[in-house]
Short mmCIF file of C-alpha atoms and ligand atoms in Angstrom, two decimals:
data_model
loop_
_atom_site.label_atom_id
_atom_site.label_comp_id
_atom_site.label_asym_id
_atom_site.label_seq_id
_atom_site.Cartn_x
_atom_site.Cartn_y
_atom_site.Cartn_z
CA MET A 23 -0.21 5.45 17.65
CA LEU A 24 -0.53 3.89 14.11
CA GLU A 25 -0.09 6.43 11.35
CA LYS A 26 1.06 4.47 8.32
CA VAL A 27 0.28 1.17 6.64
CA ILE A 28 2.11 -1.35 4.57
CA LEU A 29 -0.25 -4.01 2.84
CA VAL A 30 1.42 -6.68 0.76
CA ILE A 31 -0.83 -8.67 -1.55
CA CYS A 32 0.67 -12.21 -2.76
CA ASP A 33 -1.57 -12.85 -5.65
CA GLY A 34 -3.17 -16.21 -5.74
CA LEU A 35 -1.45 -16.94 -2.49
CA GLY A 36 -3.70 -19.65 -0.92
CA ASP A 37 -3.60 -23.27 -2.26
CA ARG A 38 -4.88 -26.62 -1.27
CA PRO A 39 -3.04 -29.67 0.37
CA ILE A 40 -0.75 -31.33 -1.96
CA LYS A 41 0.34 -34.89 -1.82
CA GLU A 42 3.91 -34.29 -2.92
CA LEU A 43 4.21 -32.08 -0.15
CA GLY A 44 3.00 -34.32 2.58
CA ASN A 45 -0.48 -33.03 2.34
CA LEU A 46 0.57 -29.62 2.98
CA THR A 47 -0.07 -26.22 0.98
CA PRO A 48 2.86 -24.79 -0.72
CA LEU A 49 2.77 -21.79 2.16
CA GLU A 50 2.49 -24.65 4.62
CA ALA A 51 5.61 -26.66 3.30
CA ALA A 52 7.62 -23.45 2.63
CA LYS A 53 9.90 -22.30 5.43
CA THR A 54 9.06 -18.99 6.31
CA PRO A 55 10.55 -18.06 9.76
CA ASN A 56 10.19 -14.33 9.22
CA LEU A 57 6.59 -14.67 8.16
CA ASP A 58 5.74 -16.88 10.91
CA LYS A 59 7.72 -14.40 13.54
CA LEU A 60 5.30 -11.73 12.16
CA ALA A 61 2.29 -13.86 12.65
CA SER A 62 3.19 -14.91 15.99
CA GLU A 63 3.16 -10.94 16.84
CA SER A 64 -0.16 -10.42 14.90
CA GLU A 65 -4.08 -10.67 14.97
CA CYS A 66 -4.69 -13.17 12.19
CA GLY A 67 -7.70 -14.58 10.15
CA MET A 68 -8.85 -15.96 7.22
CA MET A 69 -10.15 -13.74 4.24
CA TYR A 70 -12.78 -14.33 1.69
CA SER A 71 -11.66 -11.39 -0.41
CA LEU A 72 -15.25 -11.06 -2.17
CA GLY A 73 -17.32 -13.25 0.30
CA ARG A 74 -17.98 -16.87 0.55
CA GLY A 75 -19.21 -18.55 -2.75
CA CYS A 76 -17.27 -16.58 -5.00
CA VAL A 77 -14.28 -17.17 -7.00
CA PRO A 78 -12.54 -13.57 -6.94
CA GLY A 79 -11.04 -11.97 -10.37
CA SER A 80 -7.75 -10.23 -9.31
CA ASP A 81 -9.07 -6.74 -10.17
CA THR A 82 -12.62 -6.95 -8.30
CA SER A 83 -10.43 -8.53 -4.93
CA HIS A 84 -8.13 -5.86 -5.07
CA LEU A 85 -10.92 -3.16 -5.26
CA ASN A 86 -12.68 -5.02 -2.38
CA ILE A 87 -9.29 -5.33 -0.25
CA LEU A 88 -8.60 -1.63 -0.80
CA GLY A 89 -12.00 -0.30 0.41
CA TYR A 90 -14.08 -0.08 -2.83
CA ASP A 91 -16.84 -2.79 -3.01
CA TYR A 92 -16.59 -4.44 -6.51
CA LYS A 93 -20.26 -4.60 -6.80
CA GLU A 94 -20.57 -0.62 -6.65
CA TYR A 95 -16.84 0.36 -8.31
CA TYR A 96 -16.15 -2.12 -10.53
CA SER A 97 -16.65 -1.30 -14.13
CA GLY A 98 -15.14 -3.79 -16.25
CA ARG A 99 -11.19 -4.87 -16.72
CA GLY A 100 -10.89 -2.49 -19.57
CA THR A 101 -11.26 0.54 -17.38
CA ILE A 102 -8.45 -0.52 -14.90
CA GLU A 103 -6.13 -1.84 -17.76
CA VAL A 104 -6.48 1.77 -19.52
CA THR A 105 -5.94 3.75 -16.47
CA GLY A 106 -2.99 1.42 -15.75
CA VAL A 107 -1.32 2.66 -18.72
CA GLY A 108 -1.68 6.02 -17.84
CA MET A 109 -5.04 7.13 -19.57
CA LYS A 110 -7.35 9.43 -17.95
CA LEU A 111 -11.07 8.58 -18.22
CA GLN A 112 -14.00 10.76 -18.14
CA ASP A 113 -17.49 9.82 -17.13
CA GLY A 114 -19.16 7.74 -19.72
CA ASP A 115 -16.35 6.46 -21.57
CA VAL A 116 -15.98 3.01 -22.87
CA ALA A 117 -12.59 1.48 -22.12
CA LEU A 118 -11.23 -1.65 -23.65
CA ARG A 119 -8.18 -3.67 -23.63
CA GLY A 120 -6.82 -5.26 -26.80
CA ASN A 121 -3.96 -7.17 -28.42
CA PHE A 122 -2.49 -6.75 -31.49
CA GLY A 123 -2.96 -9.86 -33.91
CA THR A 124 -2.35 -11.40 -37.41
CA VAL A 125 -5.45 -12.19 -39.82
CA ASP A 126 -5.42 -13.75 -43.08
CA GLU A 127 -7.32 -12.20 -45.54
CA ASN A 128 -10.48 -13.75 -44.69
CA PHE A 129 -10.22 -12.23 -41.19
CA VAL A 130 -9.39 -15.77 -39.74
CA ILE A 131 -6.69 -15.32 -36.72
CA LYS A 132 -3.28 -16.72 -37.35
CA ASP A 133 -1.55 -15.18 -34.26
CA ARG A 134 -3.24 -13.88 -31.48
CA ARG A 135 -0.29 -11.85 -30.25
CA ALA A 136 1.35 -11.26 -33.71
CA GLY A 137 4.49 -13.03 -32.96
CA ARG A 138 4.56 -11.61 -29.59
CA ILE A 139 5.54 -8.25 -31.22
CA ARG A 140 7.11 -6.06 -28.53
CA VAL A 141 6.73 -2.60 -29.44
CA VAL A 142 3.40 -1.29 -30.68
CA GLU A 143 3.69 2.26 -30.37
CA PRO A 144 3.90 3.23 -34.05
CA LEU A 145 0.91 1.17 -34.62
CA THR A 146 -1.25 2.76 -31.61
CA LYS A 147 0.05 6.21 -32.96
CA ALA A 148 -1.44 5.58 -36.29
CA LEU A 149 -4.95 4.65 -34.70
CA ASP A 150 -5.12 7.18 -32.21
CA GLY A 151 -7.40 10.05 -32.75
CA ILE A 152 -9.48 8.48 -35.32
CA GLU A 153 -13.12 9.56 -35.18
CA ILE A 154 -16.20 7.81 -36.25
CA ASP A 155 -19.91 9.42 -35.92
CA GLY A 156 -18.97 11.24 -33.15
CA VAL A 157 -17.04 8.68 -31.31
CA THR A 158 -13.14 9.33 -30.97
CA PHE A 159 -10.88 6.47 -30.19
CA HIS A 160 -7.69 6.78 -27.90
CA VAL A 161 -5.33 4.21 -28.50
CA LYS A 162 -2.18 3.90 -26.35
CA PRO A 163 0.32 1.18 -26.23
CA GLY A 164 0.18 -1.48 -23.15
CA THR A 165 2.94 -3.89 -22.52
CA GLY A 166 4.45 -6.05 -25.57
CA HIS A 167 1.55 -6.68 -28.09
CA ARG A 168 -1.21 -4.92 -25.77
CA ALA A 169 -3.02 -1.89 -26.39
CA ALA A 170 -5.43 0.24 -24.45
CA ILE A 171 -8.51 1.80 -26.17
CA VAL A 172 -11.10 4.56 -25.04
CA MET A 173 -14.06 5.34 -26.75
CA ARG A 174 -15.16 8.88 -26.15
CA GLY A 175 -18.46 10.22 -27.07
CA LYS A 176 -22.44 11.00 -26.19
CA GLY A 177 -24.47 7.71 -25.93
CA LEU A 178 -21.97 4.88 -25.58
CA SER A 179 -22.39 1.34 -23.51
CA SER A 180 -19.93 -1.30 -22.55
CA ALA A 181 -22.92 -4.13 -23.04
CA ILE A 182 -21.01 -5.55 -25.92
CA ILE A 183 -19.25 -8.78 -26.84
CA ASP A 184 -15.70 -9.28 -27.03
CA ALA A 185 -14.36 -8.92 -30.56
CA ASP A 186 -11.49 -11.34 -29.44
CA PRO A 187 -12.73 -15.13 -29.75
CA HIS A 188 -9.68 -16.08 -27.30
CA LYS A 189 -8.48 -18.40 -29.85
CA SER A 190 -6.73 -18.72 -32.92
CA ASP A 191 -7.60 -20.24 -36.47
CA VAL A 192 -10.98 -18.79 -36.09
CA PRO A 193 -12.45 -15.69 -37.60
CA THR A 194 -12.73 -12.53 -35.76
CA ARG A 195 -16.06 -11.77 -34.08
CA GLU A 196 -18.17 -8.98 -35.18
CA VAL A 197 -19.11 -7.01 -31.99
CA THR A 198 -22.77 -7.70 -31.34
CA PRO A 199 -24.82 -5.76 -28.62
CA LEU A 200 -25.41 -7.81 -25.08
CA ASP A 201 -28.54 -5.65 -24.73
CA LYS A 202 -31.64 -4.05 -26.61
CA SER A 203 -30.49 -0.35 -25.92
CA ILE A 204 -29.54 1.86 -28.38
CA GLU A 205 -26.48 3.01 -26.67
CA ALA A 206 -25.14 -0.71 -26.83
CA LYS A 207 -26.20 -0.99 -30.32
CA HIS A 208 -24.41 2.40 -31.41
CA THR A 209 -21.24 1.08 -29.56
CA ALA A 210 -21.06 -2.10 -31.32
CA ARG A 211 -21.74 -0.62 -34.81
CA VAL A 212 -18.97 2.52 -34.31
CA LEU A 213 -16.60 -0.17 -32.98
CA ASN A 214 -17.02 -2.61 -35.75
CA VAL A 215 -16.29 0.46 -38.26
CA PHE A 216 -13.24 1.08 -36.46
CA LEU A 217 -11.89 -2.37 -36.19
CA LYS A 218 -12.34 -2.25 -39.87
CA LYS A 219 -10.54 1.01 -40.52
CA ALA A 220 -7.86 0.17 -38.21
CA TYR A 221 -7.13 -3.13 -40.38
CA GLU A 222 -6.85 -0.98 -43.29
CA ILE A 223 -4.45 1.21 -42.01
CA LEU A 224 -2.34 -1.65 -39.82
CA GLN A 225 -2.18 -3.68 -43.16
CA LYS A 226 -0.46 -0.88 -44.95
CA HIS A 227 1.57 0.23 -41.83
CA PRO A 228 5.39 0.48 -42.90
CA LEU A 229 6.02 -1.27 -39.55
CA ASN A 230 4.12 -4.30 -40.97
CA GLU A 231 5.57 -4.13 -44.27
CA GLU A 232 8.91 -4.40 -42.53
CA ARG A 233 7.75 -7.41 -40.04
CA ARG A 234 6.83 -9.36 -43.63
CA LYS A 235 9.98 -8.73 -45.18
CA LYS A 236 11.28 -10.39 -42.33
CA GLY A 237 9.32 -13.25 -42.36
CA GLU A 238 7.41 -12.18 -39.00
CA PRO A 239 3.85 -12.19 -38.77
CA ALA A 240 1.79 -8.55 -39.38
CA ALA A 241 0.32 -6.98 -36.44
CA ASN A 242 -2.58 -6.37 -38.60
CA TYR A 243 -5.71 -6.71 -36.54
CA LEU A 244 -6.89 -5.02 -33.11
CA LEU A 245 -8.29 -8.17 -30.94
CA VAL A 246 -10.40 -6.01 -28.43
CA ARG A 247 -12.27 -7.23 -25.13
CA GLY A 248 -13.25 -6.39 -21.60
CA ALA A 249 -15.31 -3.12 -22.37
CA GLY A 250 -16.18 -1.21 -19.26
CA GLN A 251 -17.85 1.91 -18.80
CA TYR A 252 -16.22 4.55 -16.55
CA ARG A 253 -18.16 5.94 -13.79
CA GLU A 254 -16.16 8.41 -11.63
CA VAL A 255 -14.41 6.87 -8.86
CA PRO A 256 -13.77 8.90 -5.30
CA CYS A 257 -10.06 8.67 -4.80
CA PHE A 258 -8.65 6.89 -2.04
CA LYS A 259 -7.09 9.81 -0.34
CA GLU A 260 -10.80 11.66 -0.06
CA ARG A 261 -12.00 8.30 0.98
CA TYR A 262 -9.79 7.10 3.71
CA SER A 263 -7.58 10.13 4.46
CA PHE A 264 -4.37 8.23 3.56
CA SER A 265 -1.92 9.40 0.70
CA GLY A 266 -1.63 6.03 -1.03
CA CYS A 267 1.06 4.45 -3.46
CA CYS A 268 1.23 1.08 -5.10
CA ILE A 269 4.50 -0.70 -5.78
CA ALA A 270 3.77 -3.52 -8.37
CA GLY A 271 5.28 -5.45 -11.28
CA GLY A 272 2.14 -6.27 -12.95
CA GLY A 273 -0.02 -3.60 -15.31
CA LEU A 274 -3.34 -4.56 -14.06
CA TYR A 275 -2.40 -3.89 -10.23
CA LYS A 276 -0.76 -0.69 -11.19
CA GLY A 277 -4.15 -0.32 -13.14
CA VAL A 278 -6.08 -0.77 -9.70
CA ALA A 279 -4.13 1.47 -7.82
CA ALA A 280 -4.19 4.21 -10.57
CA TYR A 281 -8.05 3.77 -10.90
CA LEU A 282 -8.40 4.62 -7.24
CA GLY A 283 -6.12 7.84 -7.49
CA MET A 284 -2.87 6.00 -5.77
CA ASP A 285 0.64 7.20 -7.12
CA VAL A 286 2.45 4.06 -9.07
CA ILE A 287 5.98 3.99 -7.92
CA ASP A 288 8.41 2.29 -10.59
CA VAL A 289 10.68 0.22 -8.72
CA PRO A 290 13.71 -1.02 -10.87
CA GLY A 291 13.58 -4.95 -10.83
CA ALA A 292 9.77 -5.21 -10.02
CA THR A 293 8.88 -7.37 -13.03
CA GLY A 294 5.84 -9.38 -11.83
CA LEU A 295 7.48 -12.28 -12.70
CA PRO A 296 9.54 -15.07 -10.48
CA ASP A 297 12.67 -13.24 -11.05
CA THR A 298 11.27 -10.05 -9.48
CA ASP A 299 13.38 -8.15 -7.17
CA LEU A 300 11.38 -8.47 -3.95
CA GLU A 301 13.87 -6.85 -1.65
CA ALA A 302 14.01 -3.75 -3.82
CA LYS A 303 10.07 -3.73 -3.56
CA PHE A 304 9.90 -4.29 -0.06
CA ARG A 305 12.89 -1.76 0.57
CA ALA A 306 11.07 0.71 -1.48
CA ALA A 307 7.93 0.18 0.40
CA ILE A 308 9.67 1.28 3.79
CA ASN A 309 11.37 4.04 2.26
CA ASN A 310 8.08 5.57 0.94
CA LEU A 311 6.62 5.64 4.48
CA ASN A 312 8.59 9.00 4.35
CA LYS A 313 6.21 10.48 1.68
CA TYR A 314 3.19 8.27 1.98
CA ASP A 315 0.69 7.04 4.65
CA PHE A 316 -0.28 3.88 2.77
CA VAL A 317 1.84 1.65 0.83
CA PHE A 318 0.09 -1.30 -1.19
CA VAL A 319 2.66 -3.52 -2.74
CA HIS A 320 1.59 -6.45 -4.90
CA VAL A 321 3.78 -9.89 -5.63
CA LYS A 322 2.46 -11.56 -8.54
CA ALA A 323 4.35 -14.73 -8.98
CA THR A 324 2.79 -16.89 -6.69
CA ASP A 325 -0.57 -16.89 -8.69
CA SER A 326 1.21 -17.73 -12.00
CA PHE A 327 3.10 -20.56 -10.28
CA GLY A 328 -0.35 -21.91 -9.14
CA GLU A 329 -1.79 -21.37 -12.57
CA ASP A 330 1.13 -23.54 -13.94
CA GLY A 331 0.32 -25.93 -11.37
CA ASN A 332 4.07 -25.91 -10.14
CA PHE A 333 3.94 -26.17 -6.65
CA ALA A 334 7.44 -26.61 -5.88
CA GLY A 335 8.13 -23.10 -7.56
CA LYS A 336 5.20 -21.63 -5.69
CA LYS A 337 7.03 -22.87 -2.66
CA ALA A 338 10.15 -21.78 -3.30
CA PHE A 339 8.77 -18.46 -4.21
CA ILE A 340 7.11 -18.19 -1.08
CA GLU A 341 10.52 -18.80 0.76
CA LYS A 342 12.09 -15.85 -1.26
CA ILE A 343 8.94 -13.78 -0.15
CA ASP A 344 9.74 -14.84 3.43
CA HIS A 345 13.35 -13.87 3.19
CA ALA A 346 12.82 -10.47 1.70
CA ALA A 347 10.32 -9.91 4.54
CA ARG A 348 12.90 -10.00 6.94
CA LEU A 349 12.86 -6.14 6.40
CA PHE A 350 9.09 -5.96 7.95
CA LEU A 351 10.52 -7.50 11.08
CA GLU A 352 11.92 -4.12 12.01
CA LEU A 353 9.33 -1.50 10.95
CA PRO A 354 8.80 1.83 12.51
CA ALA A 355 6.18 1.67 15.59
CA ASN A 356 3.92 3.67 13.87
CA THR A 357 3.50 1.14 10.88
CA LEU A 358 0.65 -1.18 10.70
CA PHE A 359 1.62 -4.62 8.53
CA ILE A 360 -0.60 -6.57 6.62
CA ILE A 361 0.06 -9.42 4.43
CA THR A 362 -2.58 -11.38 2.71
CA GLY A 363 -3.38 -12.97 -0.94
CA ASP A 364 -6.38 -11.76 -2.90
CA HIS A 365 -7.63 -15.28 -3.74
CA SER A 366 -6.47 -18.69 -3.90
CA THR A 367 -4.99 -20.38 -6.95
CA PRO A 368 -4.63 -24.01 -6.00
CA CYS A 369 -2.19 -25.99 -7.95
CA GLU A 370 -4.42 -28.53 -8.37
CA LEU A 371 -7.13 -26.64 -10.16
CA LYS A 372 -4.37 -24.16 -11.95
CA SER A 373 -7.16 -21.48 -11.89
CA HIS A 374 -8.57 -19.10 -9.02
CA SER A 375 -10.70 -20.54 -6.41
CA GLY A 376 -13.05 -19.60 -3.83
CA ASP A 377 -10.70 -20.93 -1.03
CA PRO A 378 -9.93 -18.18 1.62
CA VAL A 379 -6.73 -16.86 2.15
CA PRO A 380 -4.43 -16.20 5.67
CA ILE A 381 -4.58 -12.31 6.56
CA ILE A 382 -2.26 -11.03 9.52
CA PHE A 383 -2.61 -7.68 10.96
CA HIS A 384 0.99 -6.47 12.74
CA GLY A 385 1.59 -3.10 14.67
CA ALA A 386 0.90 -1.07 17.78
CA GLY A 387 -2.65 -1.90 19.40
CA VAL A 388 -3.17 -5.04 17.62
CA ARG A 389 -4.47 -7.77 19.97
CA ALA A 390 -1.97 -10.42 19.28
CA ASP A 391 -3.58 -14.13 19.03
CA LYS A 392 -2.10 -17.52 19.67
CA VAL A 393 -1.12 -18.15 16.00
CA THR A 394 2.54 -18.64 15.56
CA ALA A 395 2.75 -19.42 11.84
CA PHE A 396 1.54 -17.67 8.30
CA ASN A 397 -0.60 -20.13 6.68
CA GLU A 398 -3.69 -21.24 5.51
CA ARG A 399 -4.23 -23.47 8.57
CA ALA A 400 -2.78 -22.06 11.20
CA CYS A 401 -4.58 -18.72 10.65
CA THR A 402 -7.94 -20.28 10.82
CA GLN A 403 -7.18 -20.21 14.38
CA GLY A 404 -6.80 -16.34 14.81
CA GLY A 405 -8.51 -13.56 16.43
CA LEU A 406 -10.03 -11.81 13.30
CA GLY A 407 -11.89 -15.25 12.47
CA ILE A 408 -13.36 -15.14 8.99
CA ILE A 409 -13.46 -11.66 7.31
CA THR A 410 -14.16 -10.30 3.63
CA GLY A 411 -12.15 -7.95 1.54
CA ASN A 412 -14.71 -5.30 2.72
CA ASP A 413 -13.73 -5.77 6.18
CA VAL A 414 -9.96 -4.81 5.69
CA MET A 415 -9.99 -1.05 5.41
CA PRO A 416 -12.74 -0.74 8.24
CA GLN A 417 -10.44 -2.57 10.40
CA ILE A 418 -7.34 -0.48 9.34
CA LEU A 419 -9.67 2.68 10.45
CA ASN A 420 -10.43 1.03 13.58
CA LEU A 421 -6.75 0.38 14.62
CA PHE A 422 -6.27 3.73 13.81
CA GLY A 423 -9.17 5.17 16.05
CA ARG A 424 -10.79 6.79 12.95
CA LEU A 425 -14.20 4.56 12.53
CA PRO A 426 -17.03 6.78 13.44
CA LEU A 427 -19.16 5.93 16.44
CA THR A 428 -22.72 3.85 15.57
CA GLY A 429 -25.21 5.22 17.77
CA ALA A 430 -24.84 7.58 20.85
ZN1 ZN B 2 -5.07 -12.50 -8.49
#
């Protein structure tokens, strides 16, 4: 009987046929004996994480696959990013993500990442706790030049534009409301006051004095974006009766897991980059089955190679995944193993696309089909047919015998 789940999501795994690879996708062209062995013992299919006709973001697609329909539970990237750096949100908070950037005296952006400043904690500390008209700003460091910002107070709204114009050599944007509500107007006004005040503090901050002396750009402006308003989310354990944990390198994925109340396990060597230690991650996933019912493992670099249009790199990285996936050939009999992508990131497009991704379910009680390879074309012949991200958790519950009876 099944008791445990390992779910591996390879970001942006799906692709399109590539001429240089003999009209195969990187996943088809890669040598993947271990994943193919697993597929040959699995029920396979294709998945549109958000449904057909949708180009999924990584945050929304993960929510759907983990059983939280994004239409109901997605409230902006900011909420997920701030949860990922360990900040606790309360109902009504507005969360934003941001970069420390460099502006000149006319507020023209000279460097969106302030020379990729690595340690911003002294700066976030100087801004943390500022109160403006009943709204408290909580500011914490993210990775590198990034920061997480929470606005807490009455009558806030996330219906505001990004202050970050997403490019350099243009002025910073005044935050304006996206609708006519008093809340949006209030939030935009208070945020503008805060950003101005933050600039004054950052401009004089000793860390920036030091940077100027060294000829480095001052991290003197907070470029904020992705406002989201938090609504309470039922935790994964309550909703599915699985104690869950996440193993990921990328902050966004740790954020999604933390947002759903899963524990985030830090694995040394898990970087979210092509040099990530896949073996360590997969081994940690298996070891954590002792402690958790549901282990979600995220692998990032497949997506990064797709976004760079680097099909050879994507293929080679998939072969690394396959090599490490040999560890999953000998899982305990009580463990359901699933591997898929959150969306396709075709090298040809260098961006996410609405193409479905292969998915396989491997474990006791699964009706293995005739598919013998893990890739975009082989899995179209699988027993699962075409599913959506929202079907994954019900399918797991069904295999565990935990789906309620419909009717009598
Ligand atoms: Zn993704």
